[in-house]
Amino acid sequence: MVGQLSILPVNQIDSDRKTFLMAACEQGSTSLIAFLIESGANMDMSDKEGLTALHYAVISRKIDAVASLVSRGANVNKQDSDGDTPLHLAVGNNYEDVVKVLLSSKGNNTLQVTQRNNKGWTPLHLASYYGHTDTAKLLLQQDGTDVRVVDNDGCTPLHLASNQGHTDTAKLLLQQDGTDVRVVDNAGWTPLHHASYYGHTDTAKLLLQQDGTDVRVVTNAGWTPLHHASYYGHTDTAKLLLQQDGTDVRVVTNDGWTPLHLACQNGHTDTAKLLLQQNGTDVRVVTKYGWTPLHLASYNGHTDTAKLLLQQDGTDVRVVTKYGWTPLHLASYNGHTDTAKLLLQQNGTDVRVVANDGWTPLHLASSQGHTDTAKLLLQQNGIDANKADNDGDTPLHRAVQKCRWCQEKKATVTLHPCQHTVTCQNCCSQMTFKQCPICRQHILRKSGFGRELGIKQHDLDIIKLDHSHSVREQSFQMLLTWFQSCDPAKRTLQILKEALERTECFIAIECLSSEFNRISL
């Protein structure tokens, strides 16, 4: 019998590199597990995902199988392809009973409770992120558990609990020696920034009760917790922050945005109303590129927010951005007819104002095919339908430009940086051209460039708004944001070149080429 057992192919694998022992653990058959191990099954073999038999037992919550493997010396610290140990998986699934068995491992096979996965998360990070408070309590009772360990993004367990609004878990963490509410992650965010960003008011309240919490701390981009709450319209969270000593509605981000700018950009009228009730809030403050809160509300068509702003002393419909755009220009550009109508009812609004490129609001509405907005503008006193821009084009020229290829559909795709509108969407999708057919300039294709560099969406929105007239400047600002925020080890010319190639930013690639080739040699 012994001879027969010794020749069994107990470590045979299938196409997924799964063994008989893994299957037995998945089913929780302890007798079969014992038989296979006694027959020579390797407990620490991994499948194509890096999962061992112990991982399978944990995932399936087969407690007896877990206990059997642990008692027989299965490696409790083996990591799968995501860097997760069996303990990570047990904690992530909130299997307290399984966690207790894993924590009972002894001797040379003692569990490493601070082992990090590929994201840099310890089991405590996982428990904190998912709000598994009782499981977190078990981990905190173990020698070696450290609340100060940070993940790849610089986040402590408290950052993650705050990010997800798990107030009870955050409270438990705050009771531990070493927990520090002042620690900032790689982006400069404190736990309070995380709670404010997602509108977790109860968690924010808990954090504000702790010594060291400071509402004045700014992120790498210059955002306070109030900026975060305002951007997403978390009015209750903003109200809580405004009750704290040190909160200042006048603080501006690196790009000159106040909390009011951010609330107005996204049409959070209630939040804007709250901010306008505070001493120091000023509707006249402009961003780095000359945008007032009214410009932002108009650009995005937030008519109710614009109406609120127009009721405030100091709001001026005549203010222009760096590129000469009034709020009416911006509403017209995006076809926000109701917002344009509201602006036209105000003293000082002038349909004849021209931007730096000579465009009137009618040029903008016409070029984008916004018929209703154009019709509204044409009803106004003083309108000049034949006004030529700096290129000699009237609104009619802008409205009737035909695709150079099909000669049927309206040209709607604007090429950058030259800004020539030469093709319709259909022809553009079917053709590949790298130069403008009019001026022969290289084309910078903008779709997805910022996302390729891993820039957060709200940062992309701000870059595009602040540099709406210059795609070249947008590219530069995106590259600068990427350079300042990413891990220095990942900030390589190779990665940058690949991102530029994927997004067809040919001019930037040409600028890089000599330096890149020199380093590649």
PDB file of C-alpha atoms in Angstrom, residues 186-394:
ATOM      1  CA  ASN A 186       1.819  61.088  -1.116  1.00  0.00           C
ATOM      2  CA  ALA A 187      -0.655  63.689  -2.392  1.00  0.00           C
ATOM      3  CA  GLY A 188      -0.481  65.638   0.857  1.00  0.00           C
ATOM      4  CA  TRP A 189      -3.892  64.477   2.097  1.00  0.00           C
ATOM      5  CA  THR A 190      -4.600  64.053   5.805  1.00  0.00           C
ATOM      6  CA  PRO A 191      -7.335  61.673   6.993  1.00  0.00           C
ATOM      7  CA  LEU A 192      -9.588  64.760   7.261  1.00  0.00           C
ATOM      8  CA  HIS A 193      -9.025  65.516   3.566  1.00  0.00           C
ATOM      9  CA  HIS A 194     -10.162  61.977   2.726  1.00  0.00           C
ATOM     10  CA  ALA A 195     -13.281  62.189   4.877  1.00  0.00           C
ATOM     11  CA  SER A 196     -14.162  65.627   3.482  1.00  0.00           C
ATOM     12  CA  TYR A 197     -13.608  64.567  -0.129  1.00  0.00           C
ATOM     13  CA  TYR A 198     -16.258  61.859   0.163  1.00  0.00           C
ATOM     14  CA  GLY A 199     -18.594  63.759   2.478  1.00  0.00           C
ATOM     15  CA  HIS A 200     -18.233  61.464   5.468  1.00  0.00           C
ATOM     16  CA  THR A 201     -19.402  64.028   8.004  1.00  0.00           C
ATOM     17  CA  ASP A 202     -19.469  61.728  11.052  1.00  0.00           C
ATOM     18  CA  THR A 203     -15.924  60.570  10.364  1.00  0.00           C
ATOM     19  CA  ALA A 204     -14.804  64.161   9.860  1.00  0.00           C
ATOM     20  CA  LYS A 205     -16.430  65.101  13.177  1.00  0.00           C
ATOM     21  CA  LEU A 206     -14.506  62.332  14.939  1.00  0.00           C
ATOM     22  CA  LEU A 207     -11.220  63.461  13.391  1.00  0.00           C
ATOM     23  CA  LEU A 208     -11.871  67.078  14.359  1.00  0.00           C
ATOM     24  CA  GLN A 209     -12.153  65.998  17.995  1.00  0.00           C
ATOM     25  CA  GLN A 210      -8.557  64.748  17.974  1.00  0.00           C
ATOM     26  CA  ASP A 211      -5.533  66.739  19.050  1.00  0.00           C
ATOM     27  CA  GLY A 212      -3.469  67.662  16.021  1.00  0.00           C
ATOM     28  CA  THR A 213      -6.226  67.772  13.422  1.00  0.00           C
ATOM     29  CA  ASP A 214      -5.799  70.988  11.446  1.00  0.00           C
ATOM     30  CA  VAL A 215      -8.365  72.282   8.956  1.00  0.00           C
ATOM     31  CA  ARG A 216      -5.727  74.588   7.461  1.00  0.00           C
ATOM     32  CA  VAL A 217      -3.475  71.854   6.061  1.00  0.00           C
ATOM     33  CA  VAL A 218      -3.279  72.011   2.270  1.00  0.00           C
ATOM     34  CA  THR A 219      -2.553  69.167  -0.144  1.00  0.00           C
ATOM     35  CA  ASN A 220       0.213  69.232  -2.735  1.00  0.00           C
ATOM     36  CA  ALA A 221      -2.281  70.973  -5.036  1.00  0.00           C
ATOM     37  CA  GLY A 222      -3.155  73.525  -2.364  1.00  0.00           C
ATOM     38  CA  TRP A 223      -6.560  72.110  -1.409  1.00  0.00           C
ATOM     39  CA  THR A 224      -7.912  72.362   2.149  1.00  0.00           C
ATOM     40  CA  PRO A 225     -10.570  69.940   3.424  1.00  0.00           C
ATOM     41  CA  LEU A 226     -13.121  72.702   2.698  1.00  0.00           C
ATOM     42  CA  HIS A 227     -12.052  72.745  -0.956  1.00  0.00           C
ATOM     43  CA  HIS A 228     -12.738  69.013  -1.143  1.00  0.00           C
ATOM     44  CA  ALA A 229     -16.151  69.235   0.499  1.00  0.00           C
ATOM     45  CA  SER A 230     -17.113  72.184  -1.716  1.00  0.00           C
ATOM     46  CA  TYR A 231     -16.019  70.541  -4.966  1.00  0.00           C
ATOM     47  CA  TYR A 232     -18.333  67.590  -4.412  1.00  0.00           C
ATOM     48  CA  GLY A 233     -21.176  69.545  -2.837  1.00  0.00           C
ATOM     49  CA  HIS A 234     -20.972  67.933   0.578  1.00  0.00           C
ATOM     50  CA  THR A 235     -22.816  70.781   2.284  1.00  0.00           C
ATOM     51  CA  ASP A 236     -23.107  69.145   5.721  1.00  0.00           C
ATOM     52  CA  THR A 237     -19.389  68.410   5.761  1.00  0.00           C
ATOM     53  CA  ALA A 238     -18.615  71.951   4.622  1.00  0.00           C
ATOM     54  CA  LYS A 239     -20.854  73.325   7.380  1.00  0.00           C
ATOM     55  CA  LEU A 240     -18.964  71.275   9.965  1.00  0.00           C
ATOM     56  CA  LEU A 241     -15.609  72.502   8.665  1.00  0.00           C
ATOM     57  CA  LEU A 242     -16.782  76.121   8.683  1.00  0.00           C
ATOM     58  CA  GLN A 243     -17.548  75.807  12.392  1.00  0.00           C
ATOM     59  CA  GLN A 244     -13.893  75.095  13.156  1.00  0.00           C
ATOM     60  CA  ASP A 245     -11.311  77.653  14.182  1.00  0.00           C
ATOM     61  CA  GLY A 246      -8.887  78.240  11.346  1.00  0.00           C
ATOM     62  CA  THR A 247     -11.167  77.432   8.435  1.00  0.00           C
ATOM     63  CA  ASP A 248     -10.738  80.176   5.840  1.00  0.00           C
ATOM     64  CA  VAL A 249     -12.975  80.521   2.786  1.00  0.00           C
ATOM     65  CA  ARG A 250     -10.381  82.803   1.175  1.00  0.00           C
ATOM     66  CA  VAL A 251      -7.663  80.166   0.801  1.00  0.00           C
ATOM     67  CA  VAL A 252      -6.876  79.487  -2.849  1.00  0.00           C
ATOM     68  CA  THR A 253      -5.420  76.370  -4.462  1.00  0.00           C
ATOM     69  CA  ASN A 254      -2.210  76.410  -6.464  1.00  0.00           C
ATOM     70  CA  ASP A 255      -4.310  77.461  -9.468  1.00  0.00           C
ATOM     71  CA  GLY A 256      -6.135  80.199  -7.576  1.00  0.00           C
ATOM     72  CA  TRP A 257      -9.421  78.407  -6.879  1.00  0.00           C
ATOM     73  CA  THR A 258     -11.428  79.229  -3.747  1.00  0.00           C
ATOM     74  CA  PRO A 259     -13.971  76.769  -2.320  1.00  0.00           C
ATOM     75  CA  LEU A 260     -16.658  78.928  -3.974  1.00  0.00           C
ATOM     76  CA  HIS A 261     -15.071  78.424  -7.412  1.00  0.00           C
ATOM     77  CA  LEU A 262     -15.200  74.666  -6.923  1.00  0.00           C
ATOM     78  CA  ALA A 263     -18.804  74.601  -5.716  1.00  0.00           C
ATOM     79  CA  CYS A 264     -19.899  76.764  -8.658  1.00  0.00           C
ATOM     80  CA  GLN A 265     -18.036  74.708 -11.238  1.00  0.00           C
ATOM     81  CA  ASN A 266     -20.089  71.660 -10.324  1.00  0.00           C
ATOM     82  CA  GLY A 267     -23.366  73.478  -9.724  1.00  0.00           C
ATOM     83  CA  HIS A 268     -23.596  72.811  -6.013  1.00  0.00           C
ATOM     84  CA  THR A 269     -25.920  75.720  -5.292  1.00  0.00           C
ATOM     85  CA  ASP A 270     -26.622  74.837  -1.647  1.00  0.00           C
ATOM     86  CA  THR A 271     -22.913  74.595  -0.909  1.00  0.00           C
ATOM     87  CA  ALA A 272     -22.290  77.872  -2.731  1.00  0.00           C
ATOM     88  CA  LYS A 273     -25.064  79.514  -0.696  1.00  0.00           C
ATOM     89  CA  LEU A 274     -23.439  78.325   2.521  1.00  0.00           C
ATOM     90  CA  LEU A 275     -20.054  79.683   1.444  1.00  0.00           C
ATOM     91  CA  LEU A 276     -21.561  83.031   0.451  1.00  0.00           C
ATOM     92  CA  GLN A 277     -22.888  83.423   3.993  1.00  0.00           C
ATOM     93  CA  GLN A 278     -19.353  83.385   5.398  1.00  0.00           C
ATOM     94  CA  ASN A 279     -17.231  86.422   6.122  1.00  0.00           C
ATOM     95  CA  GLY A 280     -14.473  86.714   3.556  1.00  0.00           C
ATOM     96  CA  THR A 281     -16.162  84.993   0.638  1.00  0.00           C
ATOM     97  CA  ASP A 282     -15.637  87.152  -2.447  1.00  0.00           C
ATOM     98  CA  VAL A 283     -17.364  86.533  -5.770  1.00  0.00           C
ATOM     99  CA  ARG A 284     -14.780  88.737  -7.510  1.00  0.00           C
ATOM    100  CA  VAL A 285     -11.775  86.485  -6.876  1.00  0.00           C
ATOM    101  CA  VAL A 286     -10.310  85.160 -10.115  1.00  0.00           C
ATOM    102  CA  THR A 287      -8.301  82.010 -10.711  1.00  0.00           C
ATOM    103  CA  LYS A 288      -4.823  81.948 -12.164  1.00  0.00           C
ATOM    104  CA  TYR A 289      -6.343  82.372 -15.620  1.00  0.00           C
ATOM    105  CA  GLY A 290      -9.008  84.903 -14.765  1.00  0.00           C
ATOM    106  CA  TRP A 291     -12.076  82.777 -14.051  1.00  0.00           C
ATOM    107  CA  THR A 292     -14.639  84.054 -11.531  1.00  0.00           C
ATOM    108  CA  PRO A 293     -17.210  81.715  -9.949  1.00  0.00           C
ATOM    109  CA  LEU A 294     -19.741  83.112 -12.458  1.00  0.00           C
ATOM    110  CA  HIS A 295     -17.513  82.104 -15.383  1.00  0.00           C
ATOM    111  CA  LEU A 296     -17.463  78.540 -14.066  1.00  0.00           C
ATOM    112  CA  ALA A 297     -21.200  78.329 -13.454  1.00  0.00           C
ATOM    113  CA  SER A 298     -21.861  79.749 -16.935  1.00  0.00           C
ATOM    114  CA  TYR A 299     -19.393  77.435 -18.680  1.00  0.00           C
ATOM    115  CA  ASN A 300     -21.072  74.391 -17.148  1.00  0.00           C
ATOM    116  CA  GLY A 301     -24.646  75.618 -17.561  1.00  0.00           C
ATOM    117  CA  HIS A 302     -25.484  75.754 -13.877  1.00  0.00           C
ATOM    118  CA  THR A 303     -28.234  78.358 -14.179  1.00  0.00           C
ATOM    119  CA  ASP A 304     -29.424  78.197 -10.560  1.00  0.00           C
ATOM    120  CA  THR A 305     -25.889  78.676  -9.303  1.00  0.00           C
ATOM    121  CA  ALA A 306     -25.367  81.572 -11.714  1.00  0.00           C
ATOM    122  CA  LYS A 307     -28.617  83.145 -10.494  1.00  0.00           C
ATOM    123  CA  LEU A 308     -27.392  82.931  -6.905  1.00  0.00           C
ATOM    124  CA  LEU A 309     -24.090  84.570  -7.839  1.00  0.00           C
ATOM    125  CA  LEU A 310     -25.823  87.362  -9.730  1.00  0.00           C
ATOM    126  CA  GLN A 311     -27.686  88.268  -6.546  1.00  0.00           C
ATOM    127  CA  GLN A 312     -24.407  89.007  -4.769  1.00  0.00           C
ATOM    128  CA  ASP A 313     -22.731  92.382  -4.479  1.00  0.00           C
ATOM    129  CA  GLY A 314     -19.623  92.465  -6.621  1.00  0.00           C
ATOM    130  CA  THR A 315     -20.652  89.976  -9.286  1.00  0.00           C
ATOM    131  CA  ASP A 316     -19.845  91.494 -12.676  1.00  0.00           C
ATOM    132  CA  VAL A 317     -20.951  89.970 -15.974  1.00  0.00           C
ATOM    133  CA  ARG A 318     -18.373  92.091 -17.821  1.00  0.00           C
ATOM    134  CA  VAL A 319     -15.278  90.447 -16.318  1.00  0.00           C
ATOM    135  CA  VAL A 320     -13.206  88.588 -18.914  1.00  0.00           C
ATOM    136  CA  THR A 321     -10.824  85.658 -18.534  1.00  0.00           C
ATOM    137  CA  LYS A 322      -7.203  85.724 -19.600  1.00  0.00           C
ATOM    138  CA  TYR A 323      -8.385  84.917 -23.116  1.00  0.00           C
ATOM    139  CA  GLY A 324     -11.061  87.599 -23.166  1.00  0.00           C
ATOM    140  CA  TRP A 325     -14.114  85.427 -22.565  1.00  0.00           C
ATOM    141  CA  THR A 326     -17.100  86.811 -20.632  1.00  0.00           C
ATOM    142  CA  PRO A 327     -19.572  84.497 -18.859  1.00  0.00           C
ATOM    143  CA  LEU A 328     -21.815  84.893 -21.929  1.00  0.00           C
ATOM    144  CA  HIS A 329     -19.023  83.644 -24.204  1.00  0.00           C
ATOM    145  CA  LEU A 330     -18.697  80.535 -22.053  1.00  0.00           C
ATOM    146  CA  ALA A 331     -22.423  79.793 -21.872  1.00  0.00           C
ATOM    147  CA  SER A 332     -22.695  80.279 -25.642  1.00  0.00           C
ATOM    148  CA  TYR A 333     -19.722  78.026 -26.375  1.00  0.00           C
ATOM    149  CA  ASN A 334     -21.392  75.081 -24.643  1.00  0.00           C
ATOM    150  CA  GLY A 335     -24.930  75.868 -25.796  1.00  0.00           C
ATOM    151  CA  HIS A 336     -26.343  76.610 -22.369  1.00  0.00           C
ATOM    152  CA  THR A 337     -29.271  78.663 -23.628  1.00  0.00           C
ATOM    153  CA  ASP A 338     -31.041  79.077 -20.279  1.00  0.00           C
ATOM    154  CA  THR A 339     -27.852  80.332 -18.665  1.00  0.00           C
ATOM    155  CA  ALA A 340     -27.228  82.691 -21.584  1.00  0.00           C
ATOM    156  CA  LYS A 341     -30.790  84.012 -21.253  1.00  0.00           C
ATOM    157  CA  LEU A 342     -30.198  84.742 -17.569  1.00  0.00           C
ATOM    158  CA  LEU A 343     -26.951  86.566 -18.342  1.00  0.00           C
ATOM    159  CA  LEU A 344     -28.614  88.631 -21.066  1.00  0.00           C
ATOM    160  CA  GLN A 345     -31.110  89.922 -18.504  1.00  0.00           C
ATOM    161  CA  GLN A 346     -28.318  91.542 -16.498  1.00  0.00           C
ATOM    162  CA  ASN A 347     -27.105  95.107 -16.764  1.00  0.00           C
ATOM    163  CA  GLY A 348     -23.712  95.176 -18.431  1.00  0.00           C
ATOM    164  CA  THR A 349     -24.012  92.054 -20.555  1.00  0.00           C
ATOM    165  CA  ASP A 350     -22.913  92.908 -24.085  1.00  0.00           C
ATOM    166  CA  VAL A 351     -23.296  90.528 -27.017  1.00  0.00           C
ATOM    167  CA  ARG A 352     -20.747  92.571 -28.988  1.00  0.00           C
ATOM    168  CA  VAL A 353     -17.758  91.871 -26.732  1.00  0.00           C
ATOM    169  CA  VAL A 354     -14.974  90.106 -28.623  1.00  0.00           C
ATOM    170  CA  ALA A 355     -12.444  87.713 -27.118  1.00  0.00           C
ATOM    171  CA  ASN A 356      -8.717  87.843 -27.830  1.00  0.00           C
ATOM    172  CA  ASP A 357      -9.232  85.872 -31.041  1.00  0.00           C
ATOM    173  CA  GLY A 358     -12.020  88.186 -32.194  1.00  0.00           C
ATOM    174  CA  TRP A 359     -14.822  85.761 -31.423  1.00  0.00           C
ATOM    175  CA  THR A 360     -18.161  87.046 -30.152  1.00  0.00           C
ATOM    176  CA  PRO A 361     -20.597  84.810 -28.254  1.00  0.00           C
ATOM    177  CA  LEU A 362     -22.379  84.302 -31.594  1.00  0.00           C
ATOM    178  CA  HIS A 363     -19.181  82.996 -33.213  1.00  0.00           C
ATOM    179  CA  LEU A 364     -18.892  80.446 -30.428  1.00  0.00           C
ATOM    180  CA  ALA A 365     -22.502  79.279 -30.520  1.00  0.00           C
ATOM    181  CA  SER A 366     -22.391  79.048 -34.324  1.00  0.00           C
ATOM    182  CA  SER A 367     -19.116  77.142 -34.463  1.00  0.00           C
ATOM    183  CA  GLN A 368     -20.450  74.509 -32.085  1.00  0.00           C
ATOM    184  CA  GLY A 369     -23.824  74.163 -33.793  1.00  0.00           C
ATOM    185  CA  HIS A 370     -25.869  75.463 -30.880  1.00  0.00           C
ATOM    186  CA  THR A 371     -28.843  76.724 -32.884  1.00  0.00           C
ATOM    187  CA  ASP A 372     -31.093  77.683 -29.969  1.00  0.00           C
ATOM    188  CA  THR A 373     -28.343  79.703 -28.335  1.00  0.00           C
ATOM    189  CA  ALA A 374     -27.491  81.411 -31.622  1.00  0.00           C
ATOM    190  CA  LYS A 375     -31.171  82.232 -32.149  1.00  0.00           C
ATOM    191  CA  LEU A 376     -31.331  83.818 -28.696  1.00  0.00           C
ATOM    192  CA  LEU A 377     -28.240  85.918 -29.385  1.00  0.00           C
ATOM    193  CA  LEU A 378     -29.586  87.088 -32.748  1.00  0.00           C
ATOM    194  CA  GLN A 379     -32.634  88.516 -30.973  1.00  0.00           C
ATOM    195  CA  GLN A 380     -30.511  90.914 -28.944  1.00  0.00           C
ATOM    196  CA  ASN A 381     -30.029  94.598 -29.619  1.00  0.00           C
ATOM    197  CA  GLY A 382     -26.587  95.414 -30.992  1.00  0.00           C
ATOM    198  CA  ILE A 383     -25.880  91.977 -32.387  1.00  0.00           C
ATOM    199  CA  ASP A 384     -23.744  91.995 -35.532  1.00  0.00           C
ATOM    200  CA  ALA A 385     -24.186  88.770 -37.458  1.00  0.00           C
ATOM    201  CA  ASN A 386     -21.496  89.838 -39.928  1.00  0.00           C
ATOM    202  CA  LYS A 387     -18.789  90.579 -37.376  1.00  0.00           C
ATOM    203  CA  ALA A 388     -15.499  89.063 -38.553  1.00  0.00           C
ATOM    204  CA  ASP A 389     -13.022  87.457 -36.160  1.00  0.00           C
ATOM    205  CA  ASN A 390      -9.236  87.750 -36.354  1.00  0.00           C
ATOM    206  CA  ASP A 391      -9.183  85.222 -39.213  1.00  0.00           C
ATOM    207  CA  GLY A 392     -11.823  87.155 -41.139  1.00  0.00           C
ATOM    208  CA  ASP A 393     -14.566  84.609 -40.441  1.00  0.00           C
ATOM    209  CA  THR A 394     -18.121  85.652 -39.585  1.00  0.00           C
TER     210      THR A 394
END
